[in-house]
Coordinates of C-alpha atoms (C1' of nucleotides) in Angstrom, one line a residue:
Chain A
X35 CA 8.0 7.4 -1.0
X36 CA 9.2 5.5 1.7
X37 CA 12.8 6.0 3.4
X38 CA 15.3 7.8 1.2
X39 CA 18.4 6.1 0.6
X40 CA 17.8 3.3 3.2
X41 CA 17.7 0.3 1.3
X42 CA 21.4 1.5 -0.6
X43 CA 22.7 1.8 2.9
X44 CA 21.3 -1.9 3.6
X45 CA 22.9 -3.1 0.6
X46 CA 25.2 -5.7 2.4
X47 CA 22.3 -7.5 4.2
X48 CA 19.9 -7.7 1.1
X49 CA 20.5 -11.5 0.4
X50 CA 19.2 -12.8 -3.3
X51 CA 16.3 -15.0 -3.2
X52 CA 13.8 -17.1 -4.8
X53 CA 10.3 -17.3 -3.4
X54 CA 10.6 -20.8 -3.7
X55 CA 12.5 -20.3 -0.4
X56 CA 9.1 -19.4 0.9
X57 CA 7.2 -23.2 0.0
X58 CA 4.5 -23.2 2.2
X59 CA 4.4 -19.6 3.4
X60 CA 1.6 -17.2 3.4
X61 CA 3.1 -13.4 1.9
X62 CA 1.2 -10.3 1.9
X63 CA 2.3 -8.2 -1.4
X64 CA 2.0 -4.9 -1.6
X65 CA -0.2 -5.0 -4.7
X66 CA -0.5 -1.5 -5.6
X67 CA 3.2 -1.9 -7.2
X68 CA 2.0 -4.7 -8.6
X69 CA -1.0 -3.0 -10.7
X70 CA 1.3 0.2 -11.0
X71 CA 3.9 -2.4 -13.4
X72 CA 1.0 -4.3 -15.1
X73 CA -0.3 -1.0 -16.1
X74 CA 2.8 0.1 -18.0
X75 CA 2.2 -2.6 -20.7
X76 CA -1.0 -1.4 -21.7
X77 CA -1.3 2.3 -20.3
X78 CA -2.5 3.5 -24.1
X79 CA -5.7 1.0 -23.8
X80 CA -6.3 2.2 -20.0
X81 CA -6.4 5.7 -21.2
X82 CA -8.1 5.5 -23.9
X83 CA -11.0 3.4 -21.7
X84 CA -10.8 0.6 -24.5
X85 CA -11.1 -3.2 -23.1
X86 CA -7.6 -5.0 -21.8
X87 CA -6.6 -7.1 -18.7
X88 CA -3.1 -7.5 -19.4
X89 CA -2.4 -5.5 -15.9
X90 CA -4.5 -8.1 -14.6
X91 CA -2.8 -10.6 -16.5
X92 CA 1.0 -9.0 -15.0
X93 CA -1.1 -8.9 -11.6
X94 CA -2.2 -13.1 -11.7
X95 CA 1.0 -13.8 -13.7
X96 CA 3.0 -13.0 -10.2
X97 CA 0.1 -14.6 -8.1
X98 CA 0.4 -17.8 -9.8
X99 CA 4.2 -17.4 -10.2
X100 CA 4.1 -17.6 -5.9
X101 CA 1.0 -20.1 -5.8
X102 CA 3.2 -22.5 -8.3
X103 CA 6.1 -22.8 -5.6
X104 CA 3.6 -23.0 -3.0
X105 CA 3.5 -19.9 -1.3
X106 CA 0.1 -18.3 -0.8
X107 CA -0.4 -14.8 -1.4
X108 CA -2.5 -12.2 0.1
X109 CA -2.9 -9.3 -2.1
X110 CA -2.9 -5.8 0.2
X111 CA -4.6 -3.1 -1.0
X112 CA -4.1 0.8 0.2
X113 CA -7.8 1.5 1.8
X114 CA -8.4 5.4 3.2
X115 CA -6.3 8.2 3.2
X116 CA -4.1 8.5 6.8
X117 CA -5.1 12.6 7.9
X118 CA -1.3 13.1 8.0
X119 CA -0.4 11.8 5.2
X120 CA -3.2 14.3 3.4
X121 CA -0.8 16.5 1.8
X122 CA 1.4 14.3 1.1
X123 CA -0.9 12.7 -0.7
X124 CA -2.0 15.9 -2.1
X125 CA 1.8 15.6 -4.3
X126 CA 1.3 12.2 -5.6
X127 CA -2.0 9.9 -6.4
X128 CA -1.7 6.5 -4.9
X129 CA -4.4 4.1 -5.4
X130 CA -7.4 4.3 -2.9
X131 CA -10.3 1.6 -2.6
X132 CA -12.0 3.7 -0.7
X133 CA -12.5 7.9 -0.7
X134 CA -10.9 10.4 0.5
X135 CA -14.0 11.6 0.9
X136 CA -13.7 8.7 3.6
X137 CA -11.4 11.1 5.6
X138 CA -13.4 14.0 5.5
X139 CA -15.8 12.0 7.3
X140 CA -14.1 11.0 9.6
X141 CA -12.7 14.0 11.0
X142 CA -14.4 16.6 13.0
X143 CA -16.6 19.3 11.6
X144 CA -13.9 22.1 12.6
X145 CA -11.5 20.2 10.3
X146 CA -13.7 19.1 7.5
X147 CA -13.2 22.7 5.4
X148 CA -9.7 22.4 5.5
X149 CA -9.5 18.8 4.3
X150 CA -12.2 19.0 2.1
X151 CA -10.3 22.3 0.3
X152 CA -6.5 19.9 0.2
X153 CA -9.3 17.3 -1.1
X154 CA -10.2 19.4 -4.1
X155 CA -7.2 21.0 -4.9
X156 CA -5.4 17.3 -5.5
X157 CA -8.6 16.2 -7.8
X158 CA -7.8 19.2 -9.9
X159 CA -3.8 19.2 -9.7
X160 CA -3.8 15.3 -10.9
X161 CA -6.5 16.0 -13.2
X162 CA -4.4 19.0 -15.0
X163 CA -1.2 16.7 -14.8
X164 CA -3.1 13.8 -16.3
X165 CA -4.8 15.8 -18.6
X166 CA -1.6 17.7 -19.7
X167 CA -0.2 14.3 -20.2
X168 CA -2.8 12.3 -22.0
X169 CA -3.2 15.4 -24.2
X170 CA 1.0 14.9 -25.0
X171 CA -0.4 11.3 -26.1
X172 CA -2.7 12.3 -28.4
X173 CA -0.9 14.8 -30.0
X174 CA 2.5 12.6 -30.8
X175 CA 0.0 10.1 -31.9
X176 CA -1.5 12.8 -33.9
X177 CA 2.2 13.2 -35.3
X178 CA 2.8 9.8 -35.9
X179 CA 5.2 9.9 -33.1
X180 CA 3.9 6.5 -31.7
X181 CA 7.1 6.1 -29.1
X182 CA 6.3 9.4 -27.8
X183 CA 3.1 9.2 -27.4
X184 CA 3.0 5.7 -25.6
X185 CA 5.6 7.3 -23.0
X186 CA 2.9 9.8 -22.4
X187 CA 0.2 7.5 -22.1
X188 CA 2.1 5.7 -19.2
X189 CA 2.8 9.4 -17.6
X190 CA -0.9 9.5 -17.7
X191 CA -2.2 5.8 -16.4
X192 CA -3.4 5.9 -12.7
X193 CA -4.5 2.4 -10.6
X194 CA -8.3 4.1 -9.9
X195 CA -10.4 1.6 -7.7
X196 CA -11.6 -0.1 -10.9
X197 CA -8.5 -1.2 -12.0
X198 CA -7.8 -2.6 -8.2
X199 CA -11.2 -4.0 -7.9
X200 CA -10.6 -6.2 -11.5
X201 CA -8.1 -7.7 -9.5
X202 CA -10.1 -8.5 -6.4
X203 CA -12.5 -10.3 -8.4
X204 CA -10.3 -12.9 -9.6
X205 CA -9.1 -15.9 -7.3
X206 CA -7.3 -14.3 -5.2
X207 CA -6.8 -13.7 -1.4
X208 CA -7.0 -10.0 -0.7
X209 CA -7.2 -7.9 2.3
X210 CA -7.9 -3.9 1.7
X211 CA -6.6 -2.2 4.4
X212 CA -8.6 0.8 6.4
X213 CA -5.8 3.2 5.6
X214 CA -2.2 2.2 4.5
X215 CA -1.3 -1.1 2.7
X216 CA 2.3 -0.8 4.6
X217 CA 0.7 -0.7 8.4
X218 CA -1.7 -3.3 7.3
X219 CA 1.0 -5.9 6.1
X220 CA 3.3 -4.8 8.9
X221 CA 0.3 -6.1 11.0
X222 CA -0.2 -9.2 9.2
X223 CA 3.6 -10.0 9.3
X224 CA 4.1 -9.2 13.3
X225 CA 0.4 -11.1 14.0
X226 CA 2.4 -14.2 12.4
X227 CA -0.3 -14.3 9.9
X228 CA 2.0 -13.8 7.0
X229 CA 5.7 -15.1 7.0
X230 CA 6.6 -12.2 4.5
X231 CA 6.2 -9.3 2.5
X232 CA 7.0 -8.4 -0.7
X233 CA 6.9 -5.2 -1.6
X234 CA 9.1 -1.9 -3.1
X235 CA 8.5 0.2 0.0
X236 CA 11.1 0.7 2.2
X237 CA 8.3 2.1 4.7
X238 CA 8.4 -1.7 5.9
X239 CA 11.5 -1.6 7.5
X240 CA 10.8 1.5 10.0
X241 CA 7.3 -0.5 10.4
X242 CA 9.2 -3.0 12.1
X243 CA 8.3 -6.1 9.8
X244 CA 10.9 -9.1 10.1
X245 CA 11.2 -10.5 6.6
X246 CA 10.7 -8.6 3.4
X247 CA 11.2 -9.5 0.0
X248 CA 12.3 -6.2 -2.2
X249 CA 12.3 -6.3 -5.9
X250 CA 10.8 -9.9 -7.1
X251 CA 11.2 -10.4 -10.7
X252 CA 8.9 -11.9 -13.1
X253 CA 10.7 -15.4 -12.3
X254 CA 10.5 -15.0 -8.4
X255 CA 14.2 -13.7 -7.9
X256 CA 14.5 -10.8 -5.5
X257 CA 16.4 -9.9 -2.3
X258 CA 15.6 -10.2 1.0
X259 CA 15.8 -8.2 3.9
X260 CA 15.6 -9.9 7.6
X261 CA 15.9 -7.9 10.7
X262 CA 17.7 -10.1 11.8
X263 CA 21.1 -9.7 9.5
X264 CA 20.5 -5.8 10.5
X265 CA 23.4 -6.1 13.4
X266 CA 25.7 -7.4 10.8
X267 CA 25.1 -4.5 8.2
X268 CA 28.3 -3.1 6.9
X269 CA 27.9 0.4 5.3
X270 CA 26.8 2.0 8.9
X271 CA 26.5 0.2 12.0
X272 CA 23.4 -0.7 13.8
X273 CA 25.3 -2.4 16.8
X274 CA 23.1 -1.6 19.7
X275 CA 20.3 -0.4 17.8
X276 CA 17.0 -0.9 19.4
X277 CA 13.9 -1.0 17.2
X278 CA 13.0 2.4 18.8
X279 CA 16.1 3.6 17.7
X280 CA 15.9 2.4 13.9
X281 CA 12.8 4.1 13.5
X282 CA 13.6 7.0 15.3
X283 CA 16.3 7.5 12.6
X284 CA 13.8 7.0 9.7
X285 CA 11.7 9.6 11.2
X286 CA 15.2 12.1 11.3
X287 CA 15.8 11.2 7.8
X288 CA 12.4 12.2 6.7
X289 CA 9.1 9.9 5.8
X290 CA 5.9 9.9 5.0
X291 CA 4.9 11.7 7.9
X292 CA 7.2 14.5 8.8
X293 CA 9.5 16.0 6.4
X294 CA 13.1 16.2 7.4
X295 CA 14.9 18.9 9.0
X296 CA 17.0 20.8 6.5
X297 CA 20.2 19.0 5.9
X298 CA 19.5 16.3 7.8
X299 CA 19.9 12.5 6.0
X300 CA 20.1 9.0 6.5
X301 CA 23.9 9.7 7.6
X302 CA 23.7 12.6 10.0
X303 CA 20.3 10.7 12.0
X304 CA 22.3 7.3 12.0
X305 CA 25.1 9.1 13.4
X306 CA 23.1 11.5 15.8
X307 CA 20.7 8.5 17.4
X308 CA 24.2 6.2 17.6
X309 CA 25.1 8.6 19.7
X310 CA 22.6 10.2 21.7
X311 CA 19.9 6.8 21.7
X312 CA 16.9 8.5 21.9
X313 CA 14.9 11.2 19.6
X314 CA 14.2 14.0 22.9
X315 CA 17.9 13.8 23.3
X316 CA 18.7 14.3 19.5
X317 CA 16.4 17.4 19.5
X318 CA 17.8 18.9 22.8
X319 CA 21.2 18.6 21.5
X320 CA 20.0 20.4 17.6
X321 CA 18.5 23.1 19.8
X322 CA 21.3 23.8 22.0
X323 CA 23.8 23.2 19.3
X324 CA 22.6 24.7 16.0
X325 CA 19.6 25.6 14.1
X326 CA 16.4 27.0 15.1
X327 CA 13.9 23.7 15.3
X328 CA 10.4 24.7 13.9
X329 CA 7.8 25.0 17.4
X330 CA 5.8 21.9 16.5
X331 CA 9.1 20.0 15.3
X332 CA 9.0 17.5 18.5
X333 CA 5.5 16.9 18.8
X334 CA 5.0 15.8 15.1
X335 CA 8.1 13.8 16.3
X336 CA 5.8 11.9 18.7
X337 CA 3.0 11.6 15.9
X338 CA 5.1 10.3 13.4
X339 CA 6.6 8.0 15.8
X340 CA 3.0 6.7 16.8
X341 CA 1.7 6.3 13.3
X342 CA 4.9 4.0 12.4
X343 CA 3.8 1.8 16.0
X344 CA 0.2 1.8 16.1
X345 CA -1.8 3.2 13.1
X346 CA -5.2 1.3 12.7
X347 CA -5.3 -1.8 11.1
X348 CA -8.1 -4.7 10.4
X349 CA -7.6 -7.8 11.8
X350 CA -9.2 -10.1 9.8
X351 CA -9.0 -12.6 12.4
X352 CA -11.3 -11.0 14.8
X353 CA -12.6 -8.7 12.1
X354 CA -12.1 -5.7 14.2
X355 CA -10.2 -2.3 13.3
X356 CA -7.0 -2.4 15.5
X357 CA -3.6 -0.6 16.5
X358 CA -0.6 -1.9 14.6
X359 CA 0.6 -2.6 17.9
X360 CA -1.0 -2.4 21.7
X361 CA -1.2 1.6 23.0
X362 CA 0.1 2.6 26.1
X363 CA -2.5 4.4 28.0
X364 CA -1.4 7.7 28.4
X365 CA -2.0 8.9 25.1
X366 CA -4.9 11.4 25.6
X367 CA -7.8 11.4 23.2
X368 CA -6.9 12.3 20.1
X369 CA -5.8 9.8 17.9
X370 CA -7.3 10.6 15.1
X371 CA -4.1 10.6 13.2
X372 CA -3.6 7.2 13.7
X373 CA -6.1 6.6 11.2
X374 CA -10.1 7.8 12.6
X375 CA -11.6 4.4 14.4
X376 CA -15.0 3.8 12.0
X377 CA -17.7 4.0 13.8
X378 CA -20.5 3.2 13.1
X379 CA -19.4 1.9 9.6
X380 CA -20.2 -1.3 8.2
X381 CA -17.9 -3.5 6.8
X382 CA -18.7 -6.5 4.4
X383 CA -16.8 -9.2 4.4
X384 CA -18.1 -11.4 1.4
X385 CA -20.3 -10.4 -1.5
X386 CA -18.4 -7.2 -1.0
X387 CA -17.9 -7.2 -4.7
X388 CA -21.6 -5.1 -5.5
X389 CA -21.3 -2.4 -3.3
X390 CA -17.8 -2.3 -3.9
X391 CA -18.0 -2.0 -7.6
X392 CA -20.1 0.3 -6.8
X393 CA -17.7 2.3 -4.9
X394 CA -15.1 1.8 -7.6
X395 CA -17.4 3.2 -10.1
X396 CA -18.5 5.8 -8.3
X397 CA -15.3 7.2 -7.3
X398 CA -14.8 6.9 -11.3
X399 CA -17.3 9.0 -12.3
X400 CA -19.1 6.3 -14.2
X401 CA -22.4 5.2 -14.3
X402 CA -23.6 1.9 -12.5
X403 CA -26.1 -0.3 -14.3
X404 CA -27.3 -2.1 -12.2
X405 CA -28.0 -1.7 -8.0
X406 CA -28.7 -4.8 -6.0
X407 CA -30.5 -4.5 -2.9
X408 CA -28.6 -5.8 -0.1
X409 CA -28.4 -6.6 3.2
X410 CA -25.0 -5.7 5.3
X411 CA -23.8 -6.2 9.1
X412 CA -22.2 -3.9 11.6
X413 CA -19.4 -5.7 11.6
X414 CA -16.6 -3.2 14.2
X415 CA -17.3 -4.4 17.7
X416 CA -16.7 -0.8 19.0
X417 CA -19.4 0.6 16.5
X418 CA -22.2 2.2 17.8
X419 CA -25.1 -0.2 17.1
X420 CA -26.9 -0.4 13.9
X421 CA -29.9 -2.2 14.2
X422 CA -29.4 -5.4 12.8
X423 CA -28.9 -6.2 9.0
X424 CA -30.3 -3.4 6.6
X425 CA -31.8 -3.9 3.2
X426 CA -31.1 -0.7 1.4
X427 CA -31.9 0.9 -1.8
X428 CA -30.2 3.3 -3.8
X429 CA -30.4 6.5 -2.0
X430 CA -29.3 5.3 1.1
X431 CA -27.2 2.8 -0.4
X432 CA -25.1 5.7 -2.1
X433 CA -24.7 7.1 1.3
X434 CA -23.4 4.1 3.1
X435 CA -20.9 2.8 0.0
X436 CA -18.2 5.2 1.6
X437 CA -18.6 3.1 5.3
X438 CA -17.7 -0.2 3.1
X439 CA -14.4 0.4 4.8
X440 CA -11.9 -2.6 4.8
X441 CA -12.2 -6.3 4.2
X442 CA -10.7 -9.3 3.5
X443 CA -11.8 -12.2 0.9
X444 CA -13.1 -14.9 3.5
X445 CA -10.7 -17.6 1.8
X446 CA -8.7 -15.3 2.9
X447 CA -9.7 -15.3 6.8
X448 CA -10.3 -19.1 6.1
X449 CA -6.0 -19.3 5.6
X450 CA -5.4 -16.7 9.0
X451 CA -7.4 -18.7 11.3
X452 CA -6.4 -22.2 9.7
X453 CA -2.7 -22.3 11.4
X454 CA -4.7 -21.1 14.7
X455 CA -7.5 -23.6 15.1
X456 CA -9.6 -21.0 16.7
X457 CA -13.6 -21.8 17.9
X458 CA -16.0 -21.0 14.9
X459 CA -16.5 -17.4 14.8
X460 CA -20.3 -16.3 14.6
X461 CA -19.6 -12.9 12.8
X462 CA -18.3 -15.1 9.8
X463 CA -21.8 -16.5 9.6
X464 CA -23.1 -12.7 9.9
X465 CA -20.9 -11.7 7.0
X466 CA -22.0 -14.3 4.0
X467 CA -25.7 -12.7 4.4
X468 CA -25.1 -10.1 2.3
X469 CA -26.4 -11.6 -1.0
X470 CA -30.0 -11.0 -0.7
X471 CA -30.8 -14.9 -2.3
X472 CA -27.8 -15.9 0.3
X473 CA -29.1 -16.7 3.8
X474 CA -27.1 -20.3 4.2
X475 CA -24.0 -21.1 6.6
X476 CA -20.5 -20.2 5.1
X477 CA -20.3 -23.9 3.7
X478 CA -23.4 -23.6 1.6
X479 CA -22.2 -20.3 0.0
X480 CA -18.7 -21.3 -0.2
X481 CA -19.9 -24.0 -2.8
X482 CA -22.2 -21.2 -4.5
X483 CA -20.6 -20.2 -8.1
X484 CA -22.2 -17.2 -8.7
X485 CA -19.8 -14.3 -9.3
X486 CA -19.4 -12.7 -6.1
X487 CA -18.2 -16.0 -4.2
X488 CA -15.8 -16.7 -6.9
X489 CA -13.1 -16.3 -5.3
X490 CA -13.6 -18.3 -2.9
X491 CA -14.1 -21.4 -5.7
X492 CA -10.8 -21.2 -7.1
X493 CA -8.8 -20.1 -3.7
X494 CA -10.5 -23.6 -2.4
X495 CA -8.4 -25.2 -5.0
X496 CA -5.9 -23.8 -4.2
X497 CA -5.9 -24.8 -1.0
X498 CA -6.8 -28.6 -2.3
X499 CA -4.4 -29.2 -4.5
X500 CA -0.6 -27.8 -3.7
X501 CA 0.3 -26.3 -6.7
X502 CA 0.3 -27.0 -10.5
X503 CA 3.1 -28.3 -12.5
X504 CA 4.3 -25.7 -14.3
X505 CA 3.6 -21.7 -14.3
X506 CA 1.9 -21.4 -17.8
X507 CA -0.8 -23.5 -17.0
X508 CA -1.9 -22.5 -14.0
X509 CA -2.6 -18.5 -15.4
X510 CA -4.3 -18.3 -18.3
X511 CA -7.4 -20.1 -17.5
X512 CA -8.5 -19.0 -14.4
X513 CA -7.9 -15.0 -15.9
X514 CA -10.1 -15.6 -18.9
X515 CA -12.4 -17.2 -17.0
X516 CA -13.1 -15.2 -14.2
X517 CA -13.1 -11.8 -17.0
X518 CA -15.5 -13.4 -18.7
X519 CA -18.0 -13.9 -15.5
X520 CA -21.0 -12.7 -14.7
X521 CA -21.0 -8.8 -13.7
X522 CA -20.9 -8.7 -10.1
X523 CA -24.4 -7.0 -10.4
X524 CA -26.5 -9.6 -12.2
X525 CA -26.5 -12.4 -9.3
Chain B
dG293 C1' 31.8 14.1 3.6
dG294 C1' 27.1 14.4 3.3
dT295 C1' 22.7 16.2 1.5
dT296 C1' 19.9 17.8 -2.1
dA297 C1' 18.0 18.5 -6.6
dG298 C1' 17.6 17.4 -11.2
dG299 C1' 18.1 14.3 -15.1
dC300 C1' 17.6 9.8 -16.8
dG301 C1' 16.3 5.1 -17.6
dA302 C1' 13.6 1.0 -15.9
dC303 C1' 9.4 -0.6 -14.8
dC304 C1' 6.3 -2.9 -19.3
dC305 C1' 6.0 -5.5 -24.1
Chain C
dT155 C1' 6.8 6.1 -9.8
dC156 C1' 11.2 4.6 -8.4
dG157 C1' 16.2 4.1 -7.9
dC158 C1' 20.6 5.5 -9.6
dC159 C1' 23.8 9.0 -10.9
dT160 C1' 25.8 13.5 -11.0
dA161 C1' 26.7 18.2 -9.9
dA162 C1' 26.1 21.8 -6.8
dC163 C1' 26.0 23.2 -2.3
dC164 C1' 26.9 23.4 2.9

DNA sequence: GGTTAGGCGACCC
DNA sequence: TCGCCTAACC
């Protein structure tokens, strides 16, 4: 949903560009808009469940568009549902990796009713709406009416963690965030370990991220937005504005986490933090002055303004669950809402792709053929202790597939900790034991072809050599032949 | 003058 | 699903 009306009012900063402006830049993409796109050109065949990868195809067309000028992308994915943003989720179905169910989990027993009932109540509203929809399909096709009906089968498409996971298992560089894509590449951008972000979402701009590309084309045109130009913005004037103060008037204008006041817009917050700096002052002056300001108006204030600073994020660096940005210590205790810290989860960070298919499927509904046995790693340094690596079999397997909580591709922690030289990190050994035939160092495995370390054989060629000459040649290929791979569960 | 809600086309080929 | 446009409303 992002910020209503803000990028029209930033109109006079938004510079054309070409990625190739990025040469040698690392961008995180919001890849959910990505999928959303690819989707649209064969939303009858997703429907229907018959065969296609042309999403994927859209998906590794745009990769490979960015890898051919030389900019290396890290694919985002949305992970968990935030707890605030339940019911808002509750009107529209984004695509999770991981379960809601995830959420439910994670929050305390006294809450878990409550959720669990929002939980249900979205299952059946998208499934009526998709439903109704695909049933529109069938019936124009019944007609003949094959325009018609294809509109309707794009009403109908969703991005479920299948379609998302086809994508992780090409050659790409992906990092699923524990709750929201936007937070996670906000954190990737401010970290310094991407230079950009390209995404749809206004959300980035309250987030506080520096450089964002909005709108990339097929060819790699788009417009910019730096935080910089903001001062010299021409529709309404940020002269003065502090960061505080930009968000503050996102939060006004009404977000993802707090619904506006009535009649209040982009205009009337701009104009009432321009003059009165800070949010408490804004809200003393509406209650003195006018309406009556709903009881709990000024603390979900404070909320929203926390989730925008420090909602959790995974650091793939030090493979830890972190804030955005550092909290101040006065906070008190509950900070759930920031996205629930997983303890005493696991997360994988390479031969993720069984368990994870597993996930995928399972939030799908669909059967799994086939179960490997494997080992996994506490991997959260704040996680209660598990006792060492597991081997697990199905039962307790099915339990633990909702604690496969974030990751990243390790190409595509290799690429973070390149520009940092850090000291050899021992969890990275920890994390390539998770094929059961896999007990080498990361070199050994990294040169293993089986399915579940291909990404990291293609991204290493990436890496080697630059780019390659022209876009065509570098996409076809490596789609086909990672599609027609080995299923992640043979090994 | 600004906000809001609803309609419409683009996204995709 | 999104942004853009318009009309209705305050």
């Amino acid at each position: 949903m992002g910020i209503q009306g803000l990028l029209p009012l930033l109109k006079s900063i938004m510079l054309p560009i070409h990625i190739k402006e990025l040469e040698g830049s690392f961008v995180a993409v919001d890849t959910y808009s990505w999928l959303h796109k690819g989707a649209l050109s064969c939303s009858t065949q997703l429907c229907k469940g018959s065969p296609t990868s042309r999403h994927i195809e859209y998906c590794m067309h745009r990769v490979n568009l960015l890898r051919h000028y030389g900019v290396k992308p890290i694919l985002v994915f949305d992970g968990g549902l935030l707890p605030m943003k339940i019911e808002q989720e509750n009107k529209r179905a984004r695509c999770q990796l991981c379960s809601p169910i995830l959420c439910i989990l994670c929050l305390r027993f006294t809450e878990i009713l409550v959720v669990f009932q929002i939980f249900l109540s979205t299952i059946a509203s998208l499934g009526v709406t998709r439903k109704e929809n695909l049933a529109r399909a069938l019936d124009h096709e019944s007609n003949g009416n094959s325009t018609a009906a294809y509109e309707c089968y794009q009403k109908a498409v969703d991005i479920s963690p299948s379609i998302a996971l086809q994508l992780i298992q090409e050659n790409v560089s992906y990092v699923v965030a524990p709750y929201e894509a936007d937070a996670q590449m906000t954190f990737l951008a401010i970290s310094k370990q991407v230079d950009a972000v390209i995404t749809e979402d206004s959300d980035l701009i309250p987030f506080g991220c520096h450089r964002i590309i909005f709108k990339m084309d097929k060819y790699g045109q788009g417009v910019e937005f730096q935080r910089s130009r903001l001062q010299q913005n021409k529709d309404i004037s940020f002269a003065g504005f502090t960061n505080e103060m930009l968000l503050e008037m996102c939060i006004f204008s009404g977000c993802d986490y707090l619904q506006s006041l009535p009649g209040m817009g982009l205009k009337r917050a701009h104009a009432l933090i321009t003059k009165f700096k800070s949010y408490d002052k804004v809200i003393k002056h509406l209650r003195y002055s006018i309406v009556s300001i709903p009881p709990l108006y000024e603390e979900s204030f404070k909320k929203a303004i926390l989730t925008f600073r420090h909602q959790r994020v995974y650091d793939p660096i030090t493979e830890d669950i972190v804030h955005l940005s550092d909290m101040p210590g006065n906070l008190g205790n509950d900070l759930d809402f920031l996205g629930p810290y997983p303890s005493n989860r696991i997360c994988i960070a390479r031969g993720d792709l069984d368990p994870f298919t597993q996930m995928a499927f399972q939030l799908q509904g669909e059967t799994v053929s086939s179960v490997p046995v494997l080992n996994v790693t506490p991997k959260f340094k704040n996680s209660k202790p598990e006792s060492g690596k597991k081997k697990l079999d199905l039962p307790v397997q099915k339990n633990l597939l909702t604690k496969y909580f974030c990751f990243a591709s390790l190409e595509a922690k290799r690429n973070f900790r390149a520009p940092r030289s850090s000291p050899t990190s021992p969890s990275l050994v920890d994390c390539t034991s998770l094929s059961p035939q896999d007990n080498g160092s990361e070199e050994a495995s990294s040169s293993n072809t089986s399915s579940s370390s291909a990404s990291l054989v293609v991204s290493t060629d990436d890496r080697n050599t630059p780019h390659s000459n022209n876009v065509e040649s570098c996409f076809p290929d490596g789609v086909h032949k990672f599609m027609e791979s080995p299923s992640p569960g043979k090994d």
